[in-house]
Amino acid sequence: QQQVKQSPQSLIVQKGGISIINCAYENTAFDYFPWYQQFPGKGPALLIAIRPDVSEKKEGRFTISFNKSAKQFSLHIMDSQPGDSATYFCAAALDRGSTLGRLYFGRGTQLTVWP
Amino acid sequence: GAGVSQSPRYKVAKRGQDVALRCDPISGHVSLFWYQQALGQGPEFLTYFQNEAQLDKSGLPSDRFFAERPEGSVSTLKIQRTQQEDSAVYLCASSLEELGFSYNEQFFGPGTRLTVL
């Protein structure tokens, strides 16, 4: 059972455009929501993360929007660049009081930004 | 190096062979995770160590999979009698503090790509 559902599976965006990737979850015990970026042959690298006590977090061109009532969160990449072409994973983790701190990943979105 | 390292980077095994995959976490990191990433999928949790203690192994797909971290640093994931469905990238991640204290970023290694023929 997929704990975190991610869409779209692939995304093609023109340089300078906005890339939007969406995720949804069911488990209300999740309280940490990171986004990871993965290039071919590399391990995932943390891009940005949010906790459910805020509705938005922005770091440079990357913004997470979080809707706790809908149990959804999304990644927005502004002014997308060819160097952003990678696979993006949303993830979720149980609350920090738990020793079960594994990350539950979505299936990934292959982003291609073309000039 | 300052990051998580894994070896070998690539491993080809014949069906039925045993393999051992190594992970060197970031020095001083208490928590260590193993994930399995099938082609075109997100990583799936296998097991978690806090220092040398294996606190969660609920993600290991079968008793052919075994992991250890005897001295609380380097970890080895062993797969016995490999099957074709074991073909995947095996990722190791480490985190500075133990779970339950606070949530810390997991730093991933580059992975070991295992191909079982």
Coordinates of N, CA, C and O in Angstrom, one line a residue, chain B:
Chain B
G1 N 36.2 11.4 2.5 CA 35.1 12.2 2.1 C 34.1 12.4 3.2 O 34.0 11.7 4.1
A2 N 33.3 13.4 3.0 CA 32.3 13.8 4.1 C 31.0 13.1 3.9 O 30.2 13.2 4.9
G3 N 30.7 12.5 2.8 CA 29.4 11.9 2.6 C 29.3 10.5 2.9 O 30.3 9.8 3.4
V4 N 28.1 9.9 2.7 CA 27.9 8.5 2.8 C 28.5 7.8 1.6 O 28.3 8.2 0.5
S5 N 29.3 6.7 1.8 CA 29.8 6.0 0.7 C 29.4 4.6 0.7 O 29.1 4.0 1.8
Q6 N 29.2 4.0 -0.4 CA 28.7 2.6 -0.6 C 29.6 1.9 -1.5 O 30.1 2.4 -2.5
S7 N 29.8 0.6 -1.3 CA 30.6 -0.2 -2.2 C 30.0 -1.7 -2.2 O 29.5 -2.1 -1.2
P8 N 30.1 -2.4 -3.3 CA 30.6 -1.8 -4.6 C 29.5 -0.9 -5.2 O 28.3 -0.9 -4.7
R9 N 29.8 -0.1 -6.2 CA 28.7 0.7 -6.8 C 27.9 -0.2 -7.7 O 26.7 0.1 -7.9
Y10 N 28.4 -1.2 -8.3 CA 27.7 -2.1 -9.2 C 28.1 -3.5 -8.8 O 29.2 -3.8 -8.5
K11 N 27.0 -4.4 -8.8 CA 27.3 -5.8 -8.5 C 26.4 -6.6 -9.4 O 25.2 -6.4 -9.5
V12 N 27.0 -7.6 -10.1 CA 26.2 -8.5 -10.9 C 26.4 -9.9 -10.3 O 27.5 -10.3 -10.0
A13 N 25.3 -10.5 -10.0 CA 25.3 -11.8 -9.4 C 24.5 -12.8 -10.2 O 23.5 -12.5 -10.8
K14 N 24.9 -14.1 -10.2 CA 24.1 -15.1 -10.7 C 23.0 -15.5 -9.7 O 23.3 -15.5 -8.5
R15 N 21.9 -15.9 -10.2 CA 20.8 -16.3 -9.3 C 21.3 -17.4 -8.4 O 21.9 -18.4 -8.8
G16 N 21.1 -17.2 -7.1 CA 21.5 -18.2 -6.1 C 22.8 -17.8 -5.4 O 23.1 -18.4 -4.3
Q17 N 23.5 -16.8 -5.9 CA 24.7 -16.4 -5.2 C 24.3 -15.5 -4.0 O 23.3 -14.9 -4.0
D18 N 25.3 -15.5 -3.1 CA 25.2 -14.5 -1.9 C 25.9 -13.3 -2.3 O 27.0 -13.3 -2.9
V19 N 25.4 -12.1 -1.8 CA 26.1 -10.8 -2.0 C 26.1 -10.1 -0.7 O 25.3 -10.3 0.2
A20 N 27.1 -9.2 -0.6 CA 27.3 -8.3 0.6 C 27.5 -6.9 0.1 O 28.4 -6.7 -0.7
L21 N 26.7 -6.0 0.6 CA 26.8 -4.6 0.2 C 27.2 -3.8 1.4 O 26.7 -4.0 2.5
R22 N 28.2 -2.9 1.2 CA 28.7 -2.2 2.3 C 28.3 -0.7 2.3 O 28.2 -0.1 1.3
C23 N 28.1 -0.2 3.5 CA 27.8 1.2 3.7 C 28.7 1.9 4.8 O 28.8 1.3 5.9
D24 N 29.3 3.0 4.4 CA 30.1 3.8 5.3 C 29.4 5.1 5.6 O 29.4 6.0 4.7
P25 N 28.7 5.2 6.7 CA 28.0 6.4 7.0 C 28.9 7.6 7.3 O 30.1 7.4 7.4
I26 N 28.3 8.7 7.4 CA 29.0 9.9 7.8 C 29.5 9.7 9.3 O 28.7 9.2 10.1
S27 N 30.7 10.1 9.5 CA 31.3 9.8 10.8 C 30.5 10.5 11.9 O 30.1 11.7 11.8
G28 N 30.2 9.7 13.0 CA 29.5 10.3 14.1 C 28.0 10.2 14.0 O 27.2 10.5 14.9
H29 N 27.5 9.7 12.8 CA 26.0 9.6 12.7 C 25.5 8.4 13.4 O 26.0 7.3 13.3
V30 N 24.5 8.6 14.2 CA 24.0 7.5 15.1 C 23.0 6.6 14.3 O 23.0 5.4 14.4
S31 N 22.2 7.2 13.5 CA 21.2 6.4 12.8 C 21.6 6.0 11.4 O 22.3 6.8 10.7
L32 N 21.3 4.8 11.0 CA 21.6 4.3 9.7 C 20.4 3.5 9.1 O 19.8 2.7 9.8
F33 N 20.1 3.8 7.8 CA 18.9 3.2 7.2 C 19.4 2.5 5.9 O 20.3 3.0 5.2
W34 N 18.7 1.5 5.6 CA 18.8 0.8 4.2 C 17.5 0.9 3.5 O 16.4 0.7 4.1
Y35 N 17.6 1.3 2.2 CA 16.4 1.4 1.4 C 16.7 0.6 0.1 O 17.8 0.5 -0.3
Q36 N 15.6 0.1 -0.5 CA 15.7 -0.6 -1.8 C 14.9 0.2 -2.8 O 13.8 0.6 -2.5
Q37 N 15.5 0.5 -3.9 CA 14.9 1.3 -4.9 C 14.8 0.5 -6.2 O 15.8 0.3 -6.9
A38 N 13.6 0.1 -6.6 CA 13.4 -0.6 -7.8 C 13.4 0.4 -9.0 O 13.2 1.6 -8.7
L39 N 13.7 -0.1 -10.2 CA 13.7 0.8 -11.3 C 12.4 1.6 -11.5 O 11.4 1.1 -11.5
G40 N 12.6 2.9 -11.5 CA 11.4 3.8 -11.8 C 10.5 4.0 -10.6 O 9.4 4.5 -10.7
Q41 N 11.0 3.6 -9.4 CA 10.2 3.7 -8.2 C 10.9 4.5 -7.1 O 12.1 4.8 -7.2
G42 N 10.2 4.9 -6.1 CA 10.8 5.5 -5.0 C 11.5 4.5 -4.0 O 11.1 3.3 -4.1
P43 N 12.4 5.0 -3.2 CA 13.0 4.1 -2.3 C 12.0 3.5 -1.3 O 11.1 4.2 -0.8
E44 N 12.2 2.2 -0.9 CA 11.4 1.5 0.0 C 12.3 1.1 1.2 O 13.3 0.5 1.1
F45 N 11.8 1.4 2.4 CA 12.5 1.1 3.6 C 12.8 -0.3 3.8 O 11.9 -1.2 3.6
L46 N 14.0 -0.7 4.2 CA 14.4 -2.0 4.6 C 14.6 -2.2 6.1 O 13.9 -3.0 6.7
T47 N 15.5 -1.4 6.6 CA 15.9 -1.6 8.0 C 16.5 -0.4 8.6 O 17.0 0.5 7.9
Y48 N 16.5 -0.3 9.9 CA 17.1 0.9 10.6 C 18.0 0.5 11.8 O 17.6 -0.4 12.6
F49 N 19.1 1.1 11.9 CA 20.0 0.9 13.1 C 20.1 2.2 13.9 O 20.3 3.3 13.3
Q50 N 20.2 2.0 15.2 CA 20.6 3.1 16.1 C 21.9 2.6 16.7 O 21.8 1.7 17.5
N51 N 23.0 3.2 16.3 CA 24.3 2.7 16.7 C 24.4 1.2 16.2 O 24.1 1.0 15.0
E52 N 24.7 0.3 17.1 CA 24.8 -1.1 16.6 C 23.5 -1.9 16.7 O 23.4 -3.0 16.3
A53 N 22.5 -1.3 17.3 CA 21.2 -1.9 17.5 C 20.3 -1.8 16.3 O 20.0 -0.7 15.9
Q54 N 19.8 -2.9 15.9 CA 18.9 -2.9 14.7 C 17.5 -2.8 15.3 O 16.9 -3.8 15.8
L55 N 16.9 -1.6 15.3 CA 15.6 -1.4 15.9 C 14.4 -1.7 15.1 O 13.3 -1.8 15.6
D56 N 14.6 -1.7 13.8 CA 13.4 -1.9 12.9 C 13.9 -2.7 11.7 O 14.8 -2.2 10.9
K57 N 13.5 -3.9 11.5 CA 13.8 -4.6 10.3 C 12.5 -5.1 9.6 O 12.6 -6.0 8.8
S58 N 11.5 -4.4 9.8 CA 10.2 -4.8 9.3 C 10.1 -4.7 7.8 O 9.2 -5.3 7.1
G59 N 11.0 -3.9 7.1 CA 11.0 -3.8 5.7 C 11.7 -4.8 4.9 O 11.6 -4.9 3.7
L60 N 12.5 -5.7 5.6 CA 13.2 -6.7 4.9 C 12.3 -7.7 4.2 O 11.4 -8.2 4.9
P61 N 12.4 -7.9 2.9 CA 11.4 -8.6 2.2 C 11.3 -10.1 2.5 O 10.3 -10.8 2.3
S62 N 12.4 -10.7 2.9 CA 12.4 -12.1 3.2 C 13.6 -12.4 4.2 O 14.4 -11.5 4.5
D63 N 13.6 -13.7 4.7 CA 14.7 -14.0 5.6 C 16.0 -14.2 4.8 O 17.0 -14.6 5.5
R64 N 16.0 -14.0 3.5 CA 17.3 -14.1 2.8 C 18.1 -12.8 3.0 O 19.2 -12.7 2.7
F65 N 17.4 -11.7 3.5 CA 18.0 -10.4 3.7 C 18.4 -10.3 5.2 O 17.7 -10.6 6.1
F66 N 19.7 -9.9 5.3 CA 20.2 -9.7 6.7 C 21.1 -8.5 6.7 O 21.9 -8.2 5.8
A67 N 21.0 -7.7 7.8 CA 21.8 -6.5 7.9 C 22.5 -6.5 9.2 O 21.9 -7.0 10.2
E68 N 23.7 -5.9 9.3 CA 24.4 -5.7 10.6 C 25.2 -4.5 10.6 O 25.5 -3.9 9.6
R69 N 25.5 -4.0 11.8 CA 26.3 -2.8 12.1 C 27.0 -3.0 13.4 O 26.7 -2.4 14.4
P70 N 27.9 -4.0 13.4 CA 28.4 -4.5 14.7 C 29.1 -3.5 15.6 O 29.1 -3.6 16.8
E71 N 29.8 -2.5 15.0 CA 30.5 -1.5 15.8 C 29.8 -0.1 15.8 O 30.4 0.9 16.2
G72 N 28.6 -0.1 15.3 CA 27.9 1.2 15.3 C 28.4 2.2 14.2 O 28.0 3.3 14.3
S73 N 29.2 1.7 13.3 CA 29.6 2.6 12.2 C 29.2 2.0 10.8 O 28.1 2.1 10.4
V74 N 30.2 1.2 10.2 CA 30.0 0.6 9.0 C 28.9 -0.5 9.1 O 28.7 -1.2 10.1
S75 N 28.1 -0.5 8.0 CA 27.0 -1.5 8.0 C 27.1 -2.4 6.7 O 27.6 -1.9 5.7
T76 N 26.6 -3.6 6.8 CA 26.6 -4.5 5.7 C 25.2 -5.1 5.5 O 24.6 -5.5 6.5
L77 N 24.8 -5.0 4.3 CA 23.5 -5.7 3.9 C 23.9 -6.9 3.1 O 24.6 -6.9 2.1
K78 N 23.4 -8.1 3.6 CA 23.7 -9.3 3.0 C 22.4 -9.9 2.4 O 21.4 -9.9 3.1
I79 N 22.5 -10.4 1.2 CA 21.4 -11.1 0.5 C 21.9 -12.5 0.2 O 22.8 -12.7 -0.6
Q80 N 21.2 -13.5 0.7 CA 21.5 -14.8 0.4 C 20.7 -15.4 -0.7 O 19.5 -15.0 -0.9
R81 N 21.3 -16.3 -1.5 CA 20.5 -17.0 -2.6 C 19.7 -16.0 -3.4 O 18.5 -16.0 -3.5
T82 N 20.5 -15.0 -4.0 CA 19.8 -14.0 -4.7 C 18.8 -14.5 -5.8 O 19.1 -15.5 -6.4
Q83 N 17.8 -13.7 -5.9 CA 16.7 -14.0 -6.9 C 16.6 -12.8 -7.9 O 17.1 -11.7 -7.5
Q84 N 16.1 -13.0 -9.0 CA 16.0 -11.9 -10.0 C 15.2 -10.7 -9.5 O 15.5 -9.6 -9.8
E85 N 14.2 -11.0 -8.6 CA 13.4 -9.9 -8.1 C 14.2 -9.0 -7.1 O 13.7 -8.0 -6.6
D86 N 15.4 -9.5 -6.7 CA 16.3 -8.7 -5.8 C 17.0 -7.6 -6.6 O 17.6 -6.7 -6.0
S87 N 16.9 -7.6 -7.9 CA 17.6 -6.6 -8.7 C 17.0 -5.2 -8.4 O 15.8 -5.0 -8.5
A88 N 17.9 -4.3 -8.0 CA 17.5 -3.0 -7.5 C 18.7 -2.2 -7.2 O 19.8 -2.7 -7.2
V89 N 18.5 -0.9 -6.9 CA 19.5 -0.1 -6.2 C 19.3 -0.1 -4.7 O 18.2 0.1 -4.3
Y90 N 20.4 -0.4 -4.0 CA 20.3 -0.5 -2.5 C 20.9 0.8 -2.0 O 22.1 1.0 -2.2
L91 N 20.1 1.6 -1.3 CA 20.6 2.9 -0.8 C 20.8 2.8 0.7 O 20.0 2.2 1.4
C92 N 21.9 3.4 1.1 CA 22.1 3.6 2.6 C 22.0 5.1 2.9 O 22.4 5.9 2.1
A93 N 21.5 5.4 4.1 CA 21.4 6.7 4.5 C 21.8 6.8 6.0 O 21.5 5.9 6.7
S94 N 22.3 7.9 6.4 CA 22.7 8.1 7.8 C 22.1 9.4 8.3 O 21.9 10.4 7.5
S95 N 21.9 9.5 9.6 CA 21.4 10.7 10.2 C 22.1 10.9 11.5 O 22.4 9.9 12.2
L96 N 22.2 12.2 11.9 CA 23.1 12.5 13.0 C 22.6 11.9 14.3 O 23.4 11.4 15.1
E97 N 21.3 12.0 14.6 CA 20.8 11.7 15.9 C 19.8 10.5 15.8 O 19.4 10.1 14.8
E98 N 19.5 9.9 17.0 CA 18.6 8.8 17.0 C 17.2 9.3 16.8 O 16.8 10.4 17.1
L99 N 16.4 8.4 16.2 CA 15.0 8.7 16.1 C 14.3 8.9 17.4 O 14.7 8.2 18.4
G100 N 13.3 9.7 17.5 CA 12.6 9.9 18.7 C 13.1 11.1 19.4 O 12.4 11.6 20.3
F101 N 14.3 11.5 19.1 CA 14.8 12.7 19.8 C 14.4 14.0 19.0 O 13.9 14.9 19.5
S102 N 14.7 14.0 17.7 CA 14.2 15.0 16.8 C 14.4 14.5 15.4 O 15.1 13.5 15.2
Y103 N 13.7 15.2 14.5 CA 13.9 14.6 13.1 C 15.1 15.3 12.5 O 15.2 16.5 12.4
N104 N 16.0 14.5 12.0 CA 17.2 15.0 11.3 C 17.2 14.5 9.9 O 16.7 13.4 9.6
E105 N 17.8 15.3 9.1 CA 17.9 14.9 7.7 C 18.7 13.6 7.5 O 19.7 13.3 8.2
Q106 N 18.2 12.8 6.6 CA 18.9 11.6 6.2 C 19.7 11.9 5.0 O 19.2 12.4 3.9
F107 N 21.0 11.6 5.0 CA 21.9 11.8 4.0 C 22.2 10.5 3.3 O 22.5 9.5 3.9
F108 N 21.9 10.5 2.0 CA 22.0 9.2 1.2 C 23.3 9.0 0.5 O 23.9 10.0 0.0
G109 N 23.7 7.8 0.4 CA 24.8 7.4 -0.4 C 24.4 7.3 -1.8 O 23.2 7.3 -2.2
P110 N 25.4 7.0 -2.8 CA 25.0 6.8 -4.2 C 24.3 5.5 -4.5 O 23.8 5.4 -5.6
G111 N 24.4 4.6 -3.6 CA 23.7 3.3 -3.9 C 24.6 2.3 -4.5 O 25.6 2.6 -5.1
T112 N 24.1 1.0 -4.4 CA 24.7 -0.1 -5.1 C 23.7 -0.7 -6.0 O 22.6 -1.0 -5.5
R113 N 24.0 -0.7 -7.3 CA 23.1 -1.3 -8.3 C 23.3 -2.8 -8.3 O 24.4 -3.2 -8.8
L114 N 22.4 -3.6 -7.9 CA 22.5 -5.0 -8.0 C 21.7 -5.6 -9.1 O 20.5 -5.3 -9.2
T115 N 22.3 -6.3 -9.9 CA 21.7 -7.0 -11.0 C 21.8 -8.5 -10.9 O 23.0 -9.0 -10.7
V116 N 20.7 -9.2 -10.8 CA 20.8 -10.7 -10.6 C 20.4 -11.3 -11.9 O 19.2 -11.1 -12.4
L117 N 21.2 -12.1 -12.5 CA 21.0 -12.7 -13.8 C 20.3 -14.1 -13.6 O 20.5 -14.8 -12.6

